[in-house]
CSV table of C-alpha atoms and ligand atoms in Angstrom, one decimal:
chain,number,residue,atom,x,y,z
A,1,MET,CA,74.6,94.8,85.4
A,2,VAL,CA,70.8,95.4,85.0
A,3,SER,CA,70.3,98.4,87.4
A,4,MET,CA,66.6,97.7,87.8
A,5,PHE,CA,67.6,94.7,89.9
A,6,GLN,CA,69.9,97.2,92.2
A,7,THR,CA,69.1,98.6,95.5
A,8,PRO,CA,70.7,102.4,95.5
A,9,LEU,CA,73.4,102.3,98.3
A,10,THR,CA,75.6,104.8,99.9
A,11,ALA,CA,79.2,104.8,101.2
A,12,ALA,CA,77.9,105.6,104.9
A,13,GLU,CA,75.4,102.6,104.4
A,14,ILE,CA,78.3,100.2,103.3
A,15,LYS,CA,80.2,101.4,106.2
A,16,GLU,CA,77.5,101.1,108.7
A,17,LYS,CA,77.1,97.7,107.6
A,18,ALA,CA,80.8,96.8,108.1
A,19,LEU,CA,80.7,98.1,111.5
A,20,SER,CA,77.6,96.5,112.6
A,21,LEU,CA,79.1,93.3,111.3
A,22,GLY,CA,82.0,93.7,113.8
A,23,ALA,CA,84.6,95.8,111.7
A,24,ASP,CA,86.6,98.2,113.6
A,25,ILE,CA,87.6,100.5,110.6
A,26,VAL,CA,86.4,100.6,107.2
A,27,GLY,CA,87.1,102.8,104.1
A,28,ILE,CA,86.5,102.8,100.5
A,29,ALA,CA,89.0,103.2,97.6
A,30,ASP,CA,88.7,104.0,94.2
A,31,GLY,CA,89.6,101.1,92.2
A,32,ALA,CA,90.5,103.1,88.9
A,33,VAL,CA,93.0,105.1,91.3
A,34,MET,CA,94.6,102.1,92.6
A,35,ASN,CA,95.0,100.5,89.0
A,36,ALA,CA,96.5,103.9,88.0
A,37,ASN,CA,99.0,104.0,91.2
A,38,PRO,CA,100.7,100.4,91.6
A,39,PRO,CA,102.6,100.0,94.5
A,40,ASN,CA,105.2,97.9,93.1
A,41,PRO,CA,105.1,98.5,89.2
A,42,ASP,CA,107.2,95.2,88.5
A,43,ASP,CA,104.4,93.4,90.3
A,44,PRO,CA,101.6,95.9,90.1
A,45,GLN,CA,99.0,94.2,92.7
A,46,ILE,CA,96.0,96.1,91.4
A,47,PRO,CA,92.4,95.6,91.5
A,48,SER,CA,91.8,95.0,87.8
A,49,ASP,CA,93.8,91.9,87.8
A,50,VAL,CA,91.5,90.3,90.1
A,51,THR,CA,88.4,90.8,88.1
A,52,ASP,CA,87.3,92.9,85.1
A,53,HIS,CA,83.9,93.5,86.2
A,54,ASP,CA,83.7,94.1,90.1
A,55,ALA,CA,86.5,96.0,91.2
A,56,ASP,CA,85.4,99.7,91.0
A,57,ARG,CA,85.5,100.0,94.5
A,58,VAL,CA,87.8,98.4,97.1
A,59,ILE,CA,86.3,98.3,100.5
A,60,VAL,CA,89.0,97.8,103.1
A,61,ILE,CA,87.7,96.5,106.4
A,62,GLY,CA,89.9,96.1,109.6
A,63,GLN,CA,89.6,94.8,112.9
A,64,ARG,CA,92.1,95.5,115.6
A,65,VAL,CA,94.3,92.9,117.3
A,66,SER,CA,94.2,91.5,120.9
A,67,LEU,CA,96.0,93.9,123.0
A,68,GLY,CA,96.5,91.4,125.6
A,69,ALA,CA,98.5,89.5,122.8
A,70,ALA,CA,100.3,92.5,122.1
A,71,ARG,CA,101.5,93.0,125.5
A,72,ILE,CA,103.3,89.5,125.5
A,73,LEU,CA,106.7,90.7,124.7
A,74,ASP,CA,108.4,87.6,123.2
A,75,TRP,CA,107.8,87.8,119.3
A,76,SER,CA,107.5,84.1,119.0
A,77,ASP,CA,105.1,83.4,121.8
A,78,ARG,CA,102.3,81.2,120.2
A,79,HIS,CA,99.4,82.9,122.1
A,80,LYS,CA,100.2,86.0,119.7
A,81,TYR,CA,100.0,83.9,116.6
A,82,VAL,CA,96.9,82.2,117.7
A,83,ASN,CA,95.1,85.6,118.7
A,84,ASP,CA,95.9,87.1,115.4
A,85,GLU,CA,94.7,84.1,113.4
A,86,LEU,CA,91.4,84.2,115.4
A,87,THR,CA,91.0,87.9,114.4
A,88,ILE,CA,91.9,86.9,110.6
A,89,THR,CA,89.0,84.5,110.9
A,90,ALA,CA,86.5,86.8,112.4
A,91,LEU,CA,87.5,89.2,109.4
A,92,GLU,CA,86.8,86.8,106.9
A,93,GLU,CA,83.2,86.1,108.4
A,94,ILE,CA,82.7,89.9,108.4
A,95,ALA,CA,84.0,90.2,104.6
A,96,LEU,CA,82.0,87.1,103.5
A,97,ASP,CA,78.8,88.5,105.2
A,98,LEU,CA,79.3,92.0,103.7
A,99,VAL,CA,79.6,90.3,100.1
A,100,ARG,CA,76.3,88.5,100.5
A,101,TRP,CA,74.8,91.7,101.9
A,102,LEU,CA,76.0,93.6,98.8
A,103,GLU,CA,74.8,91.0,96.6
A,104,LYS,CA,71.3,91.1,97.8
A,105,SER,CA,71.1,94.8,96.9
A,106,GLY,CA,72.2,93.6,93.3
A,107,TYR,CA,75.9,94.4,93.5
A,108,PRO,CA,78.2,91.3,92.6
A,109,ALA,CA,81.2,91.4,95.1
A,110,LEU,CA,84.2,89.2,96.3
A,111,VAL,CA,86.7,88.9,99.0
A,112,VAL,CA,90.5,89.2,98.6
A,113,PRO,CA,92.2,88.4,102.0
A,114,THR,CA,95.6,88.9,102.9
A,115,THR,CA,96.3,85.3,103.2
A,116,HIS,CA,95.4,84.7,99.8
A,117,VAL,CA,98.4,84.3,97.1
A,118,ASP,CA,97.8,83.4,93.4
A,119,PRO,CA,99.5,79.9,92.8
A,120,TRP,CA,100.8,81.1,89.6
A,121,ARG,CA,103.0,83.5,91.3
A,122,TYR,CA,105.1,80.5,93.1
A,123,ASP,CA,108.0,79.9,90.8
A,124,GLY,CA,109.3,76.9,92.6
A,125,ASN,CA,111.8,78.8,94.9
A,126,PRO,CA,110.4,78.8,98.6
A,127,GLU,CA,112.6,81.8,99.3
A,128,THR,CA,110.6,84.2,96.9
A,129,HIS,CA,108.5,86.8,98.7
A,130,ILE,CA,105.0,86.3,97.3
A,131,ARG,CA,102.7,89.2,97.6
A,132,PRO,CA,98.9,88.8,97.7
A,133,PRO,CA,96.9,89.8,94.6
A,134,ILE,CA,96.5,93.5,96.0
A,135,SER,CA,98.3,95.3,98.7
A,136,HIS,CA,96.0,95.9,101.5
A,137,GLU,CA,98.1,98.3,103.0
A,138,HIS,CA,98.3,100.5,100.1
A,139,ALA,CA,94.7,100.0,99.4
A,140,ALA,CA,93.9,101.0,102.9
A,141,VAL,CA,95.8,104.3,102.7
A,142,GLU,CA,93.8,104.8,99.5
A,143,ALA,CA,90.5,104.3,101.5
A,144,GLY,CA,91.7,106.9,104.0
A,145,LEU,CA,92.2,104.6,106.8
A,146,GLY,CA,95.9,105.5,107.6
A,147,THR,CA,99.4,106.0,106.0
A,148,LEU,CA,102.3,103.7,105.9
A,149,GLY,CA,105.4,104.0,108.6
A,150,LEU,CA,109.1,103.5,108.3
A,151,ASN,CA,108.9,99.7,107.4
A,152,LEU,CA,105.8,100.4,105.2
A,153,GLN,CA,103.4,98.8,108.0
A,154,LEU,CA,100.0,100.5,107.8
A,155,LEU,CA,99.5,103.0,110.3
A,156,THR,CA,95.9,104.0,111.7
A,157,PRO,CA,95.0,106.9,114.0
A,158,GLU,CA,92.9,104.5,116.2
A,159,TYR,CA,95.0,101.7,116.6
A,160,GLY,CA,98.5,102.6,114.9
A,161,PRO,CA,99.4,99.3,113.1
A,162,ARG,CA,97.5,96.8,115.5
A,163,VAL,CA,94.9,96.0,112.7
A,164,GLN,CA,94.4,93.0,110.6
A,165,LEU,CA,92.9,94.0,107.0
A,166,THR,CA,90.8,92.3,104.5
A,167,ALA,CA,89.2,93.9,101.1
A,168,VAL,CA,85.9,93.5,99.3
A,169,LEU,CA,85.8,94.3,95.6
A,170,SER,CA,82.6,95.3,94.3
A,171,SER,CA,81.5,97.9,91.5
A,172,VAL,CA,78.9,99.4,93.8
A,173,PRO,CA,78.6,103.1,92.6
A,174,VAL,CA,79.5,104.8,95.9
A,175,GLU,CA,81.8,108.0,96.7
A,176,PRO,CA,85.4,106.6,97.4
A,177,ASP,CA,87.3,108.0,100.5
A,178,SER,CA,90.1,110.4,100.4
A,179,ARG,CA,93.9,109.7,101.2
A,180,MET,CA,95.1,111.3,104.6
A,181,GLU,CA,97.8,114.1,103.2
A,182,GLU,CA,99.8,114.0,106.6
A,183,SER,CA,102.1,111.0,107.5
A,184,LEU,CA,101.3,109.6,111.0
A,185,CYS,CA,104.7,108.0,111.2
A,186,LEU,CA,107.1,109.8,113.5
A,187,GLY,CA,110.1,108.9,111.3
A,188,PRO,CA,113.4,107.8,112.3
A,189,GLU,CA,113.5,110.0,115.1
A,190,CYS,CA,111.0,107.5,116.7
A,191,GLY,CA,112.6,104.4,114.8
A,192,ARG,CA,110.9,102.1,117.9
A,193,CYS,CA,110.1,99.5,115.3
A,194,LEU,CA,113.4,99.3,114.1
A,195,SER,CA,114.9,98.9,117.4
A,196,ALA,CA,112.4,95.8,118.3
A,197,CYS,CA,112.6,94.1,115.0
A,198,PRO,CA,114.2,90.6,115.6
A,199,GLY,CA,114.9,90.2,112.1
A,200,ASP,CA,116.6,93.4,111.7
A,201,ALA,CA,114.6,93.8,108.6
A,202,ILE,CA,113.5,97.4,109.0
A,203,LYS,CA,115.3,99.8,106.6
A,204,GLN,CA,114.7,103.4,105.6
A,205,TRP,CA,111.2,103.5,104.6
A,206,ASP,CA,111.7,100.1,103.2
A,207,ARG,CA,111.7,96.4,104.7
A,208,ASP,CA,113.7,93.4,103.9
A,209,TRP,CA,110.9,91.0,103.1
A,210,ALA,CA,113.0,87.8,103.2
A,211,ALA,CA,114.4,88.5,106.5
A,212,CYS,CA,111.0,89.6,107.9
A,213,ASN,CA,109.1,86.3,106.6
A,214,GLU,CA,111.6,84.3,108.6
A,215,HIS,CA,109.7,86.0,111.7
A,216,ARG,CA,106.3,86.8,110.5
A,217,GLN,CA,105.6,83.4,108.9
A,218,PRO,CA,107.8,81.3,110.9
A,219,HIS,CA,106.0,78.1,109.9
A,220,SER,CA,105.4,79.1,106.6
A,221,PHE,CA,105.6,76.7,103.4
A,222,LYS,CA,109.2,77.6,103.0
A,223,GLU,CA,110.0,76.4,106.6
A,224,MET,CA,107.8,73.2,105.9
A,225,SER,CA,109.8,72.5,102.7
A,226,ARG,CA,113.1,73.1,104.6
A,227,TYR,CA,112.0,70.7,107.3
A,228,LEU,CA,110.8,67.8,105.0
A,229,GLU,CA,113.9,67.9,103.1
A,230,SER,CA,115.9,67.7,106.5
A,231,VAL,CA,113.7,64.5,107.0
A,232,ILE,CA,114.4,63.1,103.7
A,233,ASP,CA,118.2,63.6,103.8
A,234,GLU,CA,118.4,62.4,107.2
A,235,PRO,CA,120.3,58.8,106.8
A,236,ASP,CA,119.6,57.2,110.1
A,237,PRO,CA,116.0,55.7,109.9
A,238,GLU,CA,115.6,55.9,113.6
A,239,VAL,CA,116.5,59.6,113.9
A,240,GLN,CA,114.5,60.0,110.8
A,241,LYS,CA,111.5,58.5,112.4
A,242,LYS,CA,111.9,60.7,115.7
A,243,MET,CA,111.9,63.8,113.3
A,244,LEU,CA,108.2,62.9,112.5
A,245,ARG,CA,107.3,63.3,116.1
A,246,ASN,CA,109.3,66.2,117.4
A,247,GLU,CA,108.4,69.9,118.4
A,248,ASP,CA,109.1,71.0,114.8
A,249,SER,CA,106.8,68.7,113.2
A,250,PHE,CA,104.1,69.5,116.1
A,251,TYR,CA,104.1,73.1,115.2
A,252,LEU,CA,104.2,72.4,111.5
A,253,TRP,CA,101.0,70.3,111.9
A,254,THR,CA,99.2,72.7,114.3
A,255,SER,CA,100.2,75.6,111.9
A,256,ILE,CA,98.8,74.0,109.1
A,257,LEU,CA,95.7,73.0,111.2
A,258,ARG,CA,94.8,76.7,111.9
A,259,GLY,CA,97.3,79.2,109.8
A,260,ALA,CA,98.9,80.4,113.1
A,261,GLY,CA,102.6,80.8,112.5
A,262,VAL,CA,101.5,80.6,108.7
A,263,VAL,CA,99.4,83.6,108.2
A,264,THR,CA,100.5,85.1,111.5
A,265,GLY,CA,103.9,85.4,113.3
A,266,CYS,CA,106.2,88.2,114.6
A,267,ARG,CA,104.4,91.6,114.8
A,268,ARG,CA,107.1,93.4,117.2
A,269,CYS,CA,107.0,96.5,114.9
A,270,GLN,CA,103.3,96.8,115.3
A,271,ASP,CA,103.2,96.3,119.0
A,272,VAL,CA,105.8,98.7,119.9
A,273,CYS,CA,104.8,101.7,117.6
A,274,PRO,CA,103.4,104.6,119.6
A,275,VAL,CA,101.0,105.7,116.8
A,276,GLY,CA,97.3,104.8,117.8
A,277,ALA,CA,94.9,106.1,120.3
A,278,ASP,CA,95.3,102.7,122.1
A,279,TYR,CA,99.1,102.9,122.8
A,280,GLU,CA,99.5,105.4,125.5
A,281,ASP,CA,96.8,104.0,128.0
A,282,LEU,CA,96.6,100.5,127.2
A,283,LEU,CA,100.0,99.3,125.8
A,284,LYS,CA,102.7,102.0,126.8
A,285,ASP,CA,103.2,100.4,130.4
A,286,ALA,CA,104.3,96.9,129.0
A,287,LEU,CA,105.9,97.8,125.8
A,288,ASP,CA,108.0,101.1,126.5
A,289,HIS,CA,111.1,99.3,127.0
A,290,ILE,CA,112.6,97.4,124.0
A,291,SER,CA,114.9,94.6,125.1
A,292,GLU,CA,115.6,93.7,121.4
A,293,ASP,CA,117.5,97.1,120.8
A,294,THR,CA,121.3,97.1,120.3
A,295,ALA,CA,124.3,99.5,119.9
A,296,VAL,CA,124.4,98.4,116.2
A,297,LYS,CA,120.8,99.1,115.8
A,298,GLN,CA,121.2,102.5,117.4
A,299,THR,CA,124.1,103.2,115.2
A,300,ARG,CA,122.2,102.6,112.0
A,301,LEU,CA,119.1,104.7,113.3
A,302,ALA,CA,121.4,107.4,114.0
A,303,SER,CA,122.8,107.4,110.4
A,304,ILE,CA,119.2,107.2,109.1
A,305,GLN,CA,118.5,110.2,111.1
A,306,ALA,CA,121.3,112.1,110.0
A,307,ASP,CA,120.8,111.2,106.1
A,308,GLU,CA,117.1,112.7,106.8
A,309,ALA,CA,118.1,115.7,108.3
A,310,ALA,CA,120.3,116.4,105.3
A,311,GLY,CA,117.2,116.0,103.1
A,312,ASN,CA,117.8,112.5,102.0
A,313,ARG,CA,115.0,109.7,102.7
A,314,GLY,CA,116.7,107.0,101.3
A,315,ASP,CA,116.3,105.2,97.8
A,316,ALA,CA,113.2,103.4,98.5
A,317,TYR,CA,111.2,106.6,99.7
A,318,PRO,CA,110.3,108.1,96.3
A,319,ALA,CA,108.3,105.3,95.0
A,320,GLN,CA,106.1,105.3,98.4
A,321,ALA,CA,105.8,108.7,99.1
A,322,ARG,CA,102.2,108.7,98.1
A,323,TRP,CA,101.4,106.3,100.9
A,324,ILE,CA,103.8,107.6,103.5
A,325,GLY,CA,102.2,110.9,103.2
A,326,LYS,CA,103.9,114.5,103.7
A,327,PHE,CA,105.9,115.4,106.7
A,328,THR,CA,105.1,118.6,108.8
A,329,ASP,CA,109.0,119.3,109.1
B,1,SF4,S1,107.3,91.7,111.7
B,1,SF4,FE1,108.9,91.4,113.0
B,1,SF4,S2,110.4,90.8,111.6
B,1,SF4,FE2,108.9,91.8,110.3
B,1,SF4,S3,109.6,94.0,110.4
B,1,SF4,FE3,108.1,93.7,112.1
B,1,SF4,S4,109.4,93.2,114.0
B,1,SF4,FE4,110.6,93.1,111.9
B,2,SF4,S1,107.4,102.7,115.6
B,2,SF4,FE1,107.9,104.9,115.0
B,2,SF4,S2,109.2,104.9,113.3
B,2,SF4,FE2,108.2,102.9,113.3
B,2,SF4,S3,106.3,103.0,112.2
B,2,SF4,FE3,106.0,103.6,114.4
B,2,SF4,S4,105.9,105.9,114.4
B,2,SF4,FE4,107.0,105.1,112.5
């Protein structure tokens, strides 16, 4: 890159620009640190896999989700899916405007949205959990925006887990942020995310992604494949014809149209989490009671609490400890 075409920028100027474009939170991670600390060593999800040239910095941008949608208790209510999809759309525009602004200053940049998966990751099995090219949650921790919780969701001091994220890669030479040292998660003693999870997908500092995906992406490619197969396999032509025009096919069509239910879906674990300055005043009155809780979940939570008290944080914890943060106990 010819530096004479570049206008010097600071981290503060980049953050101010992102906030002025509509971001609610923004932080800057060091691409080299992310490359050295892949969140999943078997599937590294690191910036250098995206681009060789323009990933020295990972600018992580977040926008809070609509609280009115969070206060709707049914995880599968489509108003929730649609509102989250609108937030993702707004974030896409903010990120693209930031890319153009950086490039006007002489720094090539690109957006890596959470909704993007590389086709080469698809192995022909619709059950496979396909991760995006980088883990935005881990990038957000590296960018100083928060820490990971019991189910590895990002928790932020401002909005808890109630944020959507995107990332802009650029080799603009600015000071990166530092990780938060202390965990924001209240741990299994809280366990509200586990109690609320309709897929029973939350483990001890881990998540059963296959079980979660059934809910967080209810009209995903997998579901569309499954539905089309059932149409093809239907022997009665009249029933088959009706299957083209029923509620299932309608939801699939609207989901393909806007992405609601494909890139958005269940977020009960985000809604009920008490972390975040927004929870007490704006959410607690509607979300304090968790109707999905069961005796079986409470027994499992008690077992996890007993393990933690004995110093055993579970098999998944060591690999994620960097991003979960330290506990004060
Ligand atoms: S998104 Fe829904 S299904 Fe997935 S972990 Fe959260 S509460 Fe459970
Ligand atoms: S609900 Fe509780 S246990 Fe779950 S992530 Fe939030 S603070 Fe942690």
